[in-house]
Amino acid sequence: MVRRPLGEDDAKSLAGVFKALSDPVRLRLLSLIASFEGGEACVCDVTSAFNVSQPTISHHLRVLREAGLIDSERRGTWVYYWVLPDALKNLGALLATDGVTSAGDATPSARAATTPSDSAIAADVTEAAAEAAGVTAAAP
């Protein structure tokens, strides 16, 4: 099976998602929110995990929200955030390499040499999506 190349619109959309994930603070925020009991976290819950100010955390959360990776809801004076499982599932599907071949691979063993690490990455993203889906079912 050979994967179809990305179209221009899909590539632009995904570039925005990957740009949002390219910052270590944002990547950690996404992971931290997904790991919170109940599947959601308040800015007040995550700020202490970072050596940056609360306004900086809020900025990074806004970038993740605009990229479609998390959603939020204001409750009183606080804003609560949760991971959007479908966004992670889409990333997992994009990163999955099972059954995908590359014309540049000369031998099956060359393809096999790259498959475990690629599959491990895809499995991690897929696992995070599954966990988020189970945890965020009660999210508003």
mmCIF file with all atom_site columns, C-alpha atoms in Angstrom:
data_model
loop_
_atom_site.group_PDB
_atom_site.id
_atom_site.type_symbol
_atom_site.label_atom_id
_atom_site.label_alt_id
_atom_site.label_comp_id
_atom_site.label_asym_id
_atom_site.label_entity_id
_atom_site.label_seq_id
_atom_site.pdbx_PDB_ins_code
_atom_site.Cartn_x
_atom_site.Cartn_y
_atom_site.Cartn_z
_atom_site.occupancy
_atom_site.B_iso_or_equiv
_atom_site.pdbx_formal_charge
_atom_site.auth_seq_id
_atom_site.auth_comp_id
_atom_site.auth_asym_id
_atom_site.auth_atom_id
_atom_site.pdbx_PDB_model_num
ATOM 1   C CA . MET A 1 1   ? 0.000   0.000  0.000  1.00 0.00 ? 1   MET A CA 1
ATOM 2   C CA . VAL A 1 2   ? 1.338   3.417  -0.955 1.00 0.00 ? 2   VAL A CA 1
ATOM 3   C CA . ARG A 1 3   ? 0.002   6.493  0.795  1.00 0.00 ? 3   ARG A CA 1
ATOM 4   C CA . ARG A 1 4   ? -1.299  9.329  -1.358 1.00 0.00 ? 4   ARG A CA 1
ATOM 5   C CA . PRO A 1 5   ? 0.723   12.538 -1.073 1.00 0.00 ? 5   PRO A CA 1
ATOM 6   C CA . LEU A 1 6   ? -0.812  15.403 0.856  1.00 0.00 ? 6   LEU A CA 1
ATOM 7   C CA . GLY A 1 7   ? -2.800  17.969 -1.044 1.00 0.00 ? 7   GLY A CA 1
ATOM 8   C CA . GLU A 1 8   ? -1.993  21.658 -0.715 1.00 0.00 ? 8   GLU A CA 1
ATOM 9   C CA . ASP A 1 9   ? -4.813  22.414 1.745  1.00 0.00 ? 9   ASP A CA 1
ATOM 10  C CA . ASP A 1 10  ? -4.003  19.407 3.938  1.00 0.00 ? 10  ASP A CA 1
ATOM 11  C CA . ALA A 1 11  ? -0.319  20.325 3.948  1.00 0.00 ? 11  ALA A CA 1
ATOM 12  C CA . LYS A 1 12  ? -1.097  23.901 5.017  1.00 0.00 ? 12  LYS A CA 1
ATOM 13  C CA . SER A 1 13  ? -3.388  22.697 7.777  1.00 0.00 ? 13  SER A CA 1
ATOM 14  C CA . LEU A 1 14  ? -0.906  20.133 9.057  1.00 0.00 ? 14  LEU A CA 1
ATOM 15  C CA . ALA A 1 15  ? 1.953   22.622 8.898  1.00 0.00 ? 15  ALA A CA 1
ATOM 16  C CA . GLY A 1 16  ? 0.040   24.777 11.377 1.00 0.00 ? 16  GLY A CA 1
ATOM 17  C CA . VAL A 1 17  ? -0.437  21.822 13.713 1.00 0.00 ? 17  VAL A CA 1
ATOM 18  C CA . PHE A 1 18  ? 3.219   20.821 13.517 1.00 0.00 ? 18  PHE A CA 1
ATOM 19  C CA . LYS A 1 19  ? 4.268   24.443 14.045 1.00 0.00 ? 19  LYS A CA 1
ATOM 20  C CA . ALA A 1 20  ? 2.148   24.520 17.205 1.00 0.00 ? 20  ALA A CA 1
ATOM 21  C CA . LEU A 1 21  ? 3.805   21.308 18.398 1.00 0.00 ? 21  LEU A CA 1
ATOM 22  C CA . SER A 1 22  ? 7.314   22.480 17.522 1.00 0.00 ? 22  SER A CA 1
ATOM 23  C CA . ASP A 1 23  ? 7.705   24.401 20.773 1.00 0.00 ? 23  ASP A CA 1
ATOM 24  C CA . PRO A 1 24  ? 8.776   22.222 23.734 1.00 0.00 ? 24  PRO A CA 1
ATOM 25  C CA . VAL A 1 25  ? 6.540   24.128 26.166 1.00 0.00 ? 25  VAL A CA 1
ATOM 26  C CA . ARG A 1 26  ? 3.478   23.565 23.968 1.00 0.00 ? 26  ARG A CA 1
ATOM 27  C CA . LEU A 1 27  ? 4.311   19.904 23.463 1.00 0.00 ? 27  LEU A CA 1
ATOM 28  C CA . ARG A 1 28  ? 4.648   19.458 27.237 1.00 0.00 ? 28  ARG A CA 1
ATOM 29  C CA . LEU A 1 29  ? 1.417   21.397 27.831 1.00 0.00 ? 29  LEU A CA 1
ATOM 30  C CA . LEU A 1 30  ? -0.472  19.085 25.485 1.00 0.00 ? 30  LEU A CA 1
ATOM 31  C CA . SER A 1 31  ? 0.926   16.052 27.265 1.00 0.00 ? 31  SER A CA 1
ATOM 32  C CA . LEU A 1 32  ? 0.243   17.514 30.708 1.00 0.00 ? 32  LEU A CA 1
ATOM 33  C CA . ILE A 1 33  ? -3.370  18.383 29.923 1.00 0.00 ? 33  ILE A CA 1
ATOM 34  C CA . ALA A 1 34  ? -4.003  14.903 28.521 1.00 0.00 ? 34  ALA A CA 1
ATOM 35  C CA . SER A 1 35  ? -2.584  13.334 31.674 1.00 0.00 ? 35  SER A CA 1
ATOM 36  C CA . PHE A 1 36  ? -4.735  15.310 34.158 1.00 0.00 ? 36  PHE A CA 1
ATOM 37  C CA . GLU A 1 37  ? -7.420  13.494 36.122 1.00 0.00 ? 37  GLU A CA 1
ATOM 38  C CA . GLY A 1 38  ? -10.709 14.148 34.376 1.00 0.00 ? 38  GLY A CA 1
ATOM 39  C CA . GLY A 1 39  ? -8.942  15.024 31.127 1.00 0.00 ? 39  GLY A CA 1
ATOM 40  C CA . GLU A 1 40  ? -8.953  18.756 31.630 1.00 0.00 ? 40  GLU A CA 1
ATOM 41  C CA . ALA A 1 41  ? -6.752  21.299 33.315 1.00 0.00 ? 41  ALA A CA 1
ATOM 42  C CA . CYS A 1 42  ? -6.958  24.901 34.386 1.00 0.00 ? 42  CYS A CA 1
ATOM 43  C CA . VAL A 1 43  ? -4.182  27.389 33.716 1.00 0.00 ? 43  VAL A CA 1
ATOM 44  C CA . CYS A 1 44  ? -3.789  27.476 37.488 1.00 0.00 ? 44  CYS A CA 1
ATOM 45  C CA . ASP A 1 45  ? -3.092  23.715 37.423 1.00 0.00 ? 45  ASP A CA 1
ATOM 46  C CA . VAL A 1 46  ? -0.324  23.736 34.811 1.00 0.00 ? 46  VAL A CA 1
ATOM 47  C CA . THR A 1 47  ? 1.591   26.962 35.404 1.00 0.00 ? 47  THR A CA 1
ATOM 48  C CA . SER A 1 48  ? 3.675   25.564 38.264 1.00 0.00 ? 48  SER A CA 1
ATOM 49  C CA . ALA A 1 49  ? 5.057   22.795 36.011 1.00 0.00 ? 49  ALA A CA 1
ATOM 50  C CA . PHE A 1 50  ? 6.912   25.375 33.899 1.00 0.00 ? 50  PHE A CA 1
ATOM 51  C CA . ASN A 1 51  ? 9.529   28.000 34.486 1.00 0.00 ? 51  ASN A CA 1
ATOM 52  C CA . VAL A 1 52  ? 7.541   30.631 32.568 1.00 0.00 ? 52  VAL A CA 1
ATOM 53  C CA . SER A 1 53  ? 4.883   33.147 33.572 1.00 0.00 ? 53  SER A CA 1
ATOM 54  C CA . GLN A 1 54  ? 1.138   32.504 33.572 1.00 0.00 ? 54  GLN A CA 1
ATOM 55  C CA . PRO A 1 55  ? 0.604   34.906 30.621 1.00 0.00 ? 55  PRO A CA 1
ATOM 56  C CA . THR A 1 56  ? 3.201   32.931 28.639 1.00 0.00 ? 56  THR A CA 1
ATOM 57  C CA . ILE A 1 57  ? 1.383   29.684 29.449 1.00 0.00 ? 57  ILE A CA 1
ATOM 58  C CA . SER A 1 58  ? -1.883  31.295 28.340 1.00 0.00 ? 58  SER A CA 1
ATOM 59  C CA . HIS A 1 59  ? -0.242  32.317 25.053 1.00 0.00 ? 59  HIS A CA 1
ATOM 60  C CA . HIS A 1 60  ? 0.973   28.768 24.403 1.00 0.00 ? 60  HIS A CA 1
ATOM 61  C CA . LEU A 1 61  ? -2.476  27.378 25.243 1.00 0.00 ? 61  LEU A CA 1
ATOM 62  C CA . ARG A 1 62  ? -4.033  29.815 22.772 1.00 0.00 ? 62  ARG A CA 1
ATOM 63  C CA . VAL A 1 63  ? -1.644  28.583 20.039 1.00 0.00 ? 63  VAL A CA 1
ATOM 64  C CA . LEU A 1 64  ? -2.609  24.963 20.769 1.00 0.00 ? 64  LEU A CA 1
ATOM 65  C CA . ARG A 1 65  ? -6.301  25.881 20.713 1.00 0.00 ? 65  ARG A CA 1
ATOM 66  C CA . GLU A 1 66  ? -5.976  27.772 17.419 1.00 0.00 ? 66  GLU A CA 1
ATOM 67  C CA . ALA A 1 67  ? -4.185  24.737 15.934 1.00 0.00 ? 67  ALA A CA 1
ATOM 68  C CA . GLY A 1 68  ? -7.208  22.604 16.834 1.00 0.00 ? 68  GLY A CA 1
ATOM 69  C CA . LEU A 1 69  ? -5.356  20.411 19.333 1.00 0.00 ? 69  LEU A CA 1
ATOM 70  C CA . ILE A 1 70  ? -7.191  21.516 22.480 1.00 0.00 ? 70  ILE A CA 1
ATOM 71  C CA . ASP A 1 71  ? -10.436 23.246 23.362 1.00 0.00 ? 71  ASP A CA 1
ATOM 72  C CA . SER A 1 72  ? -11.378 25.422 26.305 1.00 0.00 ? 72  SER A CA 1
ATOM 73  C CA . GLU A 1 73  ? -14.203 26.766 28.415 1.00 0.00 ? 73  GLU A CA 1
ATOM 74  C CA . ARG A 1 74  ? -14.296 29.679 30.837 1.00 0.00 ? 74  ARG A CA 1
ATOM 75  C CA . ARG A 1 75  ? -15.649 28.855 34.294 1.00 0.00 ? 75  ARG A CA 1
ATOM 76  C CA . GLY A 1 76  ? -15.725 31.879 36.509 1.00 0.00 ? 76  GLY A CA 1
ATOM 77  C CA . THR A 1 77  ? -12.293 33.479 36.485 1.00 0.00 ? 77  THR A CA 1
ATOM 78  C CA . TRP A 1 78  ? -10.479 30.390 35.142 1.00 0.00 ? 78  TRP A CA 1
ATOM 79  C CA . VAL A 1 79  ? -10.251 28.805 31.718 1.00 0.00 ? 79  VAL A CA 1
ATOM 80  C CA . TYR A 1 80  ? -10.196 25.009 31.536 1.00 0.00 ? 80  TYR A CA 1
ATOM 81  C CA . TYR A 1 81  ? -8.544  23.140 28.657 1.00 0.00 ? 81  TYR A CA 1
ATOM 82  C CA . TRP A 1 82  ? -8.841  19.594 27.296 1.00 0.00 ? 82  TRP A CA 1
ATOM 83  C CA . VAL A 1 83  ? -7.221  17.700 24.429 1.00 0.00 ? 83  VAL A CA 1
ATOM 84  C CA . LEU A 1 84  ? -9.285  17.049 21.297 1.00 0.00 ? 84  LEU A CA 1
ATOM 85  C CA . PRO A 1 85  ? -8.893  13.304 20.664 1.00 0.00 ? 85  PRO A CA 1
ATOM 86  C CA . ASP A 1 86  ? -9.771  13.501 16.958 1.00 0.00 ? 86  ASP A CA 1
ATOM 87  C CA . ALA A 1 87  ? -6.854  15.861 16.353 1.00 0.00 ? 87  ALA A CA 1
ATOM 88  C CA . LEU A 1 88  ? -4.456  13.362 17.917 1.00 0.00 ? 88  LEU A CA 1
ATOM 89  C CA . LYS A 1 89  ? -6.027  10.488 15.984 1.00 0.00 ? 89  LYS A CA 1
ATOM 90  C CA . ASN A 1 90  ? -5.473  12.397 12.734 1.00 0.00 ? 90  ASN A CA 1
ATOM 91  C CA . LEU A 1 91  ? -1.826  12.971 13.634 1.00 0.00 ? 91  LEU A CA 1
ATOM 92  C CA . GLY A 1 92  ? -1.440  9.302  14.525 1.00 0.00 ? 92  GLY A CA 1
ATOM 93  C CA . ALA A 1 93  ? -2.888  8.263  11.174 1.00 0.00 ? 93  ALA A CA 1
ATOM 94  C CA . LEU A 1 94  ? -0.536  10.613 9.361  1.00 0.00 ? 94  LEU A CA 1
ATOM 95  C CA . LEU A 1 95  ? 2.506   9.302  11.215 1.00 0.00 ? 95  LEU A CA 1
ATOM 96  C CA . ALA A 1 96  ? 1.572   5.622  10.885 1.00 0.00 ? 96  ALA A CA 1
ATOM 97  C CA . THR A 1 97  ? 3.873   3.858  8.441  1.00 0.00 ? 97  THR A CA 1
ATOM 98  C CA . ASP A 1 98  ? 2.504   0.313  8.558  1.00 0.00 ? 98  ASP A CA 1
ATOM 99  C CA . GLY A 1 99  ? 2.081   -0.902 4.990  1.00 0.00 ? 99  GLY A CA 1
ATOM 100 C CA . VAL A 1 100 ? 3.468   2.283  3.450  1.00 0.00 ? 100 VAL A CA 1
ATOM 101 C CA . THR A 1 101 ? 6.386   1.863  1.077  1.00 0.00 ? 101 THR A CA 1
ATOM 102 C CA . SER A 1 102 ? 8.795   4.399  -0.294 1.00 0.00 ? 102 SER A CA 1
ATOM 103 C CA . ALA A 1 103 ? 10.156  4.307  -3.827 1.00 0.00 ? 103 ALA A CA 1
ATOM 104 C CA . GLY A 1 104 ? 13.551  5.253  -2.374 1.00 0.00 ? 104 GLY A CA 1
ATOM 105 C CA . ASP A 1 105 ? 13.826  2.052  -0.322 1.00 0.00 ? 105 ASP A CA 1
ATOM 106 C CA . ALA A 1 106 ? 15.810  -0.430 -2.371 1.00 0.00 ? 106 ALA A CA 1
ATOM 107 C CA . THR A 1 107 ? 15.072  -3.504 -0.266 1.00 0.00 ? 107 THR A CA 1
ATOM 108 C CA . PRO A 1 108 ? 12.475  -4.738 2.195  1.00 0.00 ? 108 PRO A CA 1
ATOM 109 C CA . SER A 1 109 ? 15.178  -4.790 4.871  1.00 0.00 ? 109 SER A CA 1
ATOM 110 C CA . ALA A 1 110 ? 15.834  -1.077 4.302  1.00 0.00 ? 110 ALA A CA 1
ATOM 111 C CA . ARG A 1 111 ? 12.147  -0.394 4.906  1.00 0.00 ? 111 ARG A CA 1
ATOM 112 C CA . ALA A 1 112 ? 12.126  -2.647 7.971  1.00 0.00 ? 112 ALA A CA 1
ATOM 113 C CA . ALA A 1 113 ? 15.102  -0.793 9.445  1.00 0.00 ? 113 ALA A CA 1
ATOM 114 C CA . THR A 1 114 ? 13.061  2.421  9.688  1.00 0.00 ? 114 THR A CA 1
ATOM 115 C CA . THR A 1 115 ? 9.691   0.932  10.592 1.00 0.00 ? 115 THR A CA 1
ATOM 116 C CA . PRO A 1 116 ? 10.130  0.265  14.347 1.00 0.00 ? 116 PRO A CA 1
ATOM 117 C CA . SER A 1 117 ? 11.000  3.817  15.345 1.00 0.00 ? 117 SER A CA 1
ATOM 118 C CA . ASP A 1 118 ? 8.367   5.308  13.048 1.00 0.00 ? 118 ASP A CA 1
ATOM 119 C CA . SER A 1 119 ? 5.791   2.844  14.340 1.00 0.00 ? 119 SER A CA 1
ATOM 120 C CA . ALA A 1 120 ? 6.779   3.587  17.923 1.00 0.00 ? 120 ALA A CA 1
ATOM 121 C CA . ILE A 1 121 ? 6.140   7.298  17.359 1.00 0.00 ? 121 ILE A CA 1
ATOM 122 C CA . ALA A 1 122 ? 2.795   6.602  15.735 1.00 0.00 ? 122 ALA A CA 1
ATOM 123 C CA . ALA A 1 123 ? 1.898   4.214  18.565 1.00 0.00 ? 123 ALA A CA 1
ATOM 124 C CA . ASP A 1 124 ? 2.707   6.872  21.168 1.00 0.00 ? 124 ASP A CA 1
ATOM 125 C CA . VAL A 1 125 ? 0.485   9.428  19.419 1.00 0.00 ? 125 VAL A CA 1
ATOM 126 C CA . THR A 1 126 ? -2.285  6.865  18.940 1.00 0.00 ? 126 THR A CA 1
ATOM 127 C CA . GLU A 1 127 ? -2.046  5.804  22.595 1.00 0.00 ? 127 GLU A CA 1
ATOM 128 C CA . ALA A 1 128 ? -2.254  9.435  23.724 1.00 0.00 ? 128 ALA A CA 1
ATOM 129 C CA . ALA A 1 129 ? -5.314  9.919  21.510 1.00 0.00 ? 129 ALA A CA 1
ATOM 130 C CA . ALA A 1 130 ? -6.975  6.833  22.956 1.00 0.00 ? 130 ALA A CA 1
ATOM 131 C CA . GLU A 1 131 ? -6.253  7.950  26.511 1.00 0.00 ? 131 GLU A CA 1
ATOM 132 C CA . ALA A 1 132 ? -7.548  11.436 25.756 1.00 0.00 ? 132 ALA A CA 1
ATOM 133 C CA . ALA A 1 133 ? -10.686 10.005 24.158 1.00 0.00 ? 133 ALA A CA 1
ATOM 134 C CA . GLY A 1 134 ? -11.418 7.923  27.224 1.00 0.00 ? 134 GLY A CA 1
ATOM 135 C CA . VAL A 1 135 ? -10.693 10.720 29.633 1.00 0.00 ? 135 VAL A CA 1
ATOM 136 C CA . THR A 1 136 ? -12.336 13.607 27.780 1.00 0.00 ? 136 THR A CA 1
ATOM 137 C CA . ALA A 1 137 ? -15.652 11.858 27.210 1.00 0.00 ? 137 ALA A CA 1
ATOM 138 C CA . ALA A 1 138 ? -17.099 13.887 30.097 1.00 0.00 ? 138 ALA A CA 1
ATOM 139 C CA . ALA A 1 139 ? -15.581 17.167 28.893 1.00 0.00 ? 139 ALA A CA 1
ATOM 140 C CA . PRO A 1 140 ? -18.131 19.825 27.870 1.00 0.00 ? 140 PRO A CA 1
#
